[in-house]
Amino acid sequence: MRLYDAAAIMMFYATASTRAFVSAFSTPKHSRRAFIAIASTSTTARFMSADTSIDPNKYPFETVEPKWQKYWEEHQTFKTPERDPSKEKMYILDMFPYPSGAGLHVGHPEGYTASDITARYYRMKNYDILHPIGWDSFGLPAEQFAIQNNVHPEVTTKANIANFKRQLKMLGFSYDWDREIATTDVEYVKWTQWIFLKLFEKGLASQNSIPVNWCPALGTVLANEEIINGKSERGDHDVVRLPLRQWQLKITEYAERLADGLEGLNWPSGTKVSQEQWIGKSTGTTAVFELDGVDEEPIEVFTTRADTLFGVTFITLAPEHPLLSTLKVSDEVKAYVEASVNKSDMDRTKD
């Protein structure tokens, strides 16, 4: 049975300013019908349907939704059951939202509705369902919000989580709230540290000095995606490339397994290509070039075409390469280096 073969699937939406009800009906013997209602702050729901027999003023959002949401909570309708080995199981995990001070935006329920429909569908098929929710509450936004409002981040983060939880419960999603976690919980952080120690013990975590996107105004390192035209996405501050000592995880140790694991996955081609690029698996060799008259370490170059090495006429160094500081270069090269250090890897690729 396919997802759309369910006899009936029902979802309720509600926020402070908009409310919506969606019901989809489809069986092999009936054509699919959909009723979508969207109401503004008024109490009247207006239905859009080909069925003119439906009274557009009869669905009472304000009584029906709170009634059943209260029932679900009191009876723990969506609590994860004790595992029954005779049943099939399914783990349906949403991407945890970051609990900002602004509350939910329309993109949150858009994604969560799809996964919630899936969870309800498989419950009706008598699967053991684990459908939890949590909060991705660590990070730069939480720190900056606390700094701007002169409040400890623990206080603002807990208040934001409470607001998000209130809003998500109004939407009527079938989460097991007993499984709720936040990435700022001490018990959660404890296990992330435990995982790091295990990686360290296996030699998969090490320190190294590598170029990073440093934002002096924010006092932190930024990901490439957090930089727009050499400025921080948050605050529009200058970003520079600096070599900083930091921890690295040796993902390359698993490049082969990660790349092989993409085979056979029923994912969109664009997603698979992005994963392949992120894994960055490349087969080749490292060549060592010694420099005449330069008392420095030789230059190591990775190439996938060792057969072309005999035709090498020059070597290009990265703007951050330590050898540059020992060489005499033109003002034009100096200007290029200075401009490049303020660009992310993605921006350099575009250039």
XYZ file of C-alpha atoms in Angstrom:
351
model
C 0.000 0.000 0.000
C 1.331 3.406 -0.981
C 1.197 6.507 1.200
C -1.644 7.984 -0.843
C -3.698 4.784 -0.579
C -4.572 5.549 3.043
C -8.327 5.723 3.554
C -8.000 9.047 5.361
C -5.197 11.228 6.636
C -5.936 14.293 8.723
C -3.714 17.141 9.861
C -4.440 20.342 11.727
C -2.455 23.566 11.506
C -2.643 26.572 13.801
C -0.535 29.612 14.572
C -1.251 32.937 16.240
C -2.249 34.553 12.944
C -3.304 31.734 10.612
C -5.106 28.424 10.914
C -5.482 25.708 8.371
C -7.071 22.297 8.109
C -6.072 19.756 5.519
C -7.829 16.481 4.853
C -6.939 14.164 1.988
C -9.038 11.204 0.890
C -8.069 8.670 -1.739
C -8.771 5.000 -2.318
C -8.677 2.821 -5.431
C -12.496 3.119 -5.626
C -12.710 6.853 -5.082
C -11.114 9.795 -6.777
C -8.806 11.812 -4.577
C -10.446 14.819 -2.928
C -8.770 17.514 -0.911
C -10.267 20.130 1.327
C -8.038 23.004 2.345
C -9.120 25.728 4.657
C -7.186 28.797 5.590
C -8.537 31.341 8.010
C -6.960 34.564 9.160
C -7.360 35.956 12.664
C -11.114 35.758 12.273
C -12.903 32.711 13.606
C -14.442 31.787 10.270
C -12.856 29.064 8.153
C -13.464 29.255 4.456
C -13.299 25.927 2.629
C -12.199 25.558 -0.953
C -13.797 22.425 -2.341
C -15.557 21.117 -5.401
C -18.205 19.690 -3.041
C -20.792 22.473 -2.706
C -22.726 20.539 -0.041
C -20.121 21.472 2.594
C -21.131 24.433 4.718
C -18.092 26.771 4.693
C -18.929 28.113 8.154
C -19.271 24.900 10.171
C -15.726 23.796 11.039
C -15.058 25.114 14.584
C -11.267 25.377 14.832
C -11.351 26.960 18.271
C -13.161 24.008 19.895
C -12.243 20.912 17.874
C -8.471 21.385 17.759
C -7.881 22.167 21.466
C -10.250 19.343 22.430
C -8.359 16.635 20.575
C -4.921 18.009 21.285
C -5.796 17.896 24.987
C -7.062 14.321 24.583
C -3.863 13.258 22.813
C -1.728 14.764 25.565
C -3.740 13.322 28.460
C -3.897 9.839 26.935
C -0.313 9.927 25.554
C -1.690 8.918 22.181
C 1.649 9.330 20.431
C 3.910 7.901 23.096
C 6.523 5.550 21.658
C 5.305 2.040 22.514
C 7.356 -0.658 24.164
C 9.084 -2.459 21.336
C 7.042 -5.342 19.967
C 9.360 -7.604 17.930
C 6.379 -8.964 15.982
C 5.732 -5.516 14.475
C 7.653 -3.581 11.894
C 9.265 -0.396 13.179
C 9.948 3.043 11.794
C 12.036 5.957 13.100
C 10.734 9.258 11.699
C 13.063 12.104 12.628
C 12.594 15.772 11.813
C 15.462 18.209 11.554
C 15.446 19.946 14.947
C 14.589 23.647 14.672
C 16.789 26.371 16.082
C 14.608 28.111 18.721
C 15.038 31.751 17.716
C 13.369 34.650 19.461
C 11.096 35.167 16.443
C 9.289 31.846 16.881
C 8.197 29.454 14.138
C 8.157 30.530 10.508
C 6.095 29.022 7.702
C 8.937 26.737 6.598
C 8.808 24.778 9.850
C 5.264 23.367 9.542
C 5.737 22.845 5.821
C 8.396 20.199 6.407
C 7.030 18.842 9.683
C 3.583 18.273 8.182
C 4.978 15.842 5.600
C 6.836 13.768 8.191
C 3.842 13.850 10.553
C 1.528 12.536 7.848
C 4.023 9.715 7.313
C 4.123 8.959 11.051
C 0.316 8.839 11.317
C 0.050 6.701 8.206
C 2.425 4.046 9.517
C 0.759 4.067 12.940
C -2.483 3.194 11.152
C -0.584 0.336 9.525
C 0.299 -0.925 13.025
C 4.001 -0.067 12.943
C 5.948 0.743 16.092
C 6.675 4.443 15.518
C 9.374 6.601 17.105
C 8.643 10.221 16.142
C 10.528 12.592 18.475
C 11.308 16.303 18.418
C 14.051 18.445 19.918
C 15.895 21.725 19.677
C 19.126 22.608 17.903
C 19.736 25.252 20.547
C 23.531 25.707 20.527
C 25.142 28.227 18.224
C 25.991 31.731 17.182
C 22.403 33.060 16.887
C 21.702 32.220 20.538
C 24.895 33.939 21.669
C 24.268 37.060 19.589
C 20.639 37.328 20.707
C 21.755 37.149 24.344
C 24.511 39.745 23.812
C 22.177 42.171 22.049
C 19.585 41.885 24.813
C 22.109 41.724 27.665
C 20.628 38.477 28.978
C 22.336 35.174 29.761
C 21.908 32.781 26.773
C 20.535 30.046 29.042
C 17.612 32.304 29.977
C 16.771 33.372 26.421
C 17.242 29.862 25.004
C 14.849 28.278 27.526
C 12.258 31.004 26.906
C 12.519 30.516 23.130
C 12.184 26.747 23.462
C 9.041 27.175 25.564
C 7.532 29.411 22.883
C 8.436 27.025 20.064
C 6.988 24.105 22.009
C 3.740 26.000 22.570
C 3.472 26.755 18.852
C 4.292 23.201 17.734
C 1.688 21.787 20.112
C -0.903 24.126 18.600
C -0.130 22.566 15.231
C -1.164 19.159 16.562
C 1.861 17.173 15.381
C 2.065 13.607 16.660
C 5.388 13.891 18.495
C 6.352 11.813 21.495
C 7.101 14.743 23.794
C 8.604 12.400 26.392
C 11.553 12.029 23.978
C 12.137 15.802 23.718
C 15.785 16.889 23.934
C 17.771 20.089 23.447
C 21.377 20.190 22.309
C 22.079 22.529 25.248
C 20.943 19.933 27.813
C 23.789 18.845 30.076
C 22.882 15.194 29.559
C 22.988 15.647 25.786
C 26.325 17.492 25.798
C 27.746 14.737 27.992
C 27.239 12.202 25.209
C 28.559 14.452 22.450
C 31.743 14.785 24.517
C 31.823 11.017 25.017
C 31.609 10.520 21.240
C 34.454 13.000 20.721
C 36.640 11.135 23.220
C 36.014 7.877 21.382
C 37.010 9.521 18.094
C 40.144 10.873 19.758
C 41.032 7.469 21.182
C 40.726 5.972 17.696
C 43.052 8.611 16.244
C 40.233 10.231 14.279
C 40.444 13.619 16.009
C 43.556 15.765 15.853
C 44.626 19.401 16.043
C 46.005 21.291 13.102
C 46.470 24.865 11.925
C 44.207 25.435 8.930
C 42.681 28.483 7.203
C 39.256 29.392 8.597
C 36.716 32.180 8.112
C 37.310 34.411 11.136
C 34.898 37.211 12.033
C 36.515 39.583 14.558
C 33.230 41.387 15.328
C 31.399 38.152 16.188
C 34.485 36.566 17.721
C 33.965 33.222 16.022
C 34.702 31.058 12.995
C 31.998 30.989 10.312
C 31.013 28.324 7.802
C 31.213 29.180 4.099
C 27.405 29.300 3.970
C 27.373 32.031 6.646
C 29.372 34.445 4.479
C 27.973 36.651 1.718
C 30.377 38.699 -0.394
C 33.075 38.623 2.265
C 30.673 39.686 5.021
C 29.006 37.723 7.814
C 25.403 36.810 7.079
C 24.551 37.846 10.632
C 25.473 41.482 11.221
C 27.201 42.107 7.858
C 30.653 42.181 9.499
C 34.021 41.780 7.746
C 35.372 38.222 7.538
C 39.028 37.330 7.052
C 40.812 34.066 6.363
C 43.256 33.201 9.115
C 45.201 30.048 9.970
C 43.928 28.951 13.380
C 44.709 25.859 15.405
C 41.611 23.735 15.858
C 40.290 20.221 16.096
C 39.700 18.244 12.928
C 37.815 14.981 12.413
C 39.376 12.656 9.856
C 36.328 12.112 7.704
C 38.680 11.178 4.868
C 39.353 7.909 6.686
C 35.807 6.922 5.701
C 35.666 8.510 2.240
C 35.572 5.131 0.506
C 32.734 3.807 2.671
C 30.773 7.049 2.413
C 31.080 7.148 -1.360
C 30.145 3.472 -1.727
C 27.151 4.027 0.552
C 25.613 6.422 -1.972
C 25.216 3.572 -4.459
C 21.618 2.388 -4.682
C 20.161 5.239 -2.621
C 16.864 6.495 -3.997
C 17.832 10.158 -3.614
C 17.503 13.049 -6.069
C 20.525 13.213 -8.360
C 21.372 16.735 -7.181
C 21.509 15.576 -3.568
C 23.787 12.661 -4.422
C 26.131 14.930 -6.392
C 26.309 17.324 -3.432
C 27.176 14.414 -1.146
C 29.876 13.185 -3.526
C 31.383 16.664 -3.645
C 31.267 16.952 0.143
C 32.952 13.556 0.571
C 35.566 14.712 -1.919
C 36.933 11.303 -2.750
C 39.720 11.573 -5.321
C 42.208 8.945 -6.454
C 45.712 10.101 -7.293
C 49.214 10.589 -5.971
C 51.284 13.210 -4.137
C 54.287 14.720 -5.909
C 57.082 16.560 -4.047
C 58.794 19.574 -5.610
C 62.021 20.904 -4.131
C 62.878 24.576 -4.684
C 66.361 25.650 -5.751
C 67.814 28.373 -3.558
C 64.976 28.303 -1.059
C 65.705 26.913 2.392
C 62.170 25.746 3.076
C 60.190 22.526 3.166
C 59.480 21.095 -0.311
C 56.051 21.680 -1.834
C 53.674 18.737 -1.901
C 51.104 18.650 -4.697
C 48.265 16.175 -5.125
C 47.381 15.190 -8.673
C 45.025 12.724 -10.320
C 47.159 12.819 -13.486
C 50.661 11.716 -12.575
C 51.325 11.108 -16.283
C 51.307 14.874 -16.879
C 53.962 15.751 -14.276
C 56.756 15.828 -16.868
C 55.023 18.797 -18.489
C 54.831 20.943 -15.338
C 56.067 24.493 -15.953
C 54.863 26.287 -12.801
C 53.238 25.725 -9.390
C 50.475 27.892 -7.944
C 50.441 28.460 -4.194
C 47.379 29.174 -2.105
C 47.198 32.750 -0.731
C 47.655 31.354 2.805
C 50.702 29.226 1.975
C 53.481 29.989 4.508
C 56.106 29.997 1.742
C 54.674 33.247 0.349
C 55.982 35.237 3.303
C 59.554 34.214 2.431
C 59.352 35.027 -1.276
C 59.767 38.352 -3.021
C 56.539 39.005 -4.913
C 55.100 41.914 -6.890
C 52.624 44.457 -5.524
C 49.994 42.928 -7.804
C 50.439 39.517 -6.182
C 50.325 41.093 -2.722
C 47.036 42.813 -3.587
C 45.586 39.552 -4.870
C 46.636 37.702 -1.708
C 45.115 40.402 0.491
C 41.815 40.274 -1.427
C 41.712 36.470 -1.453
C 42.135 35.983 2.279
C 38.773 37.696 2.793
C 36.946 35.280 0.512
C 35.422 31.928 1.390
C 36.366 28.775 -0.500
C 33.055 28.974 -2.372
C 33.674 32.586 -3.464
C 37.179 31.703 -4.666
C 35.740 28.872 -6.746
C 33.333 31.312 -8.396
C 36.225 33.622 -9.259
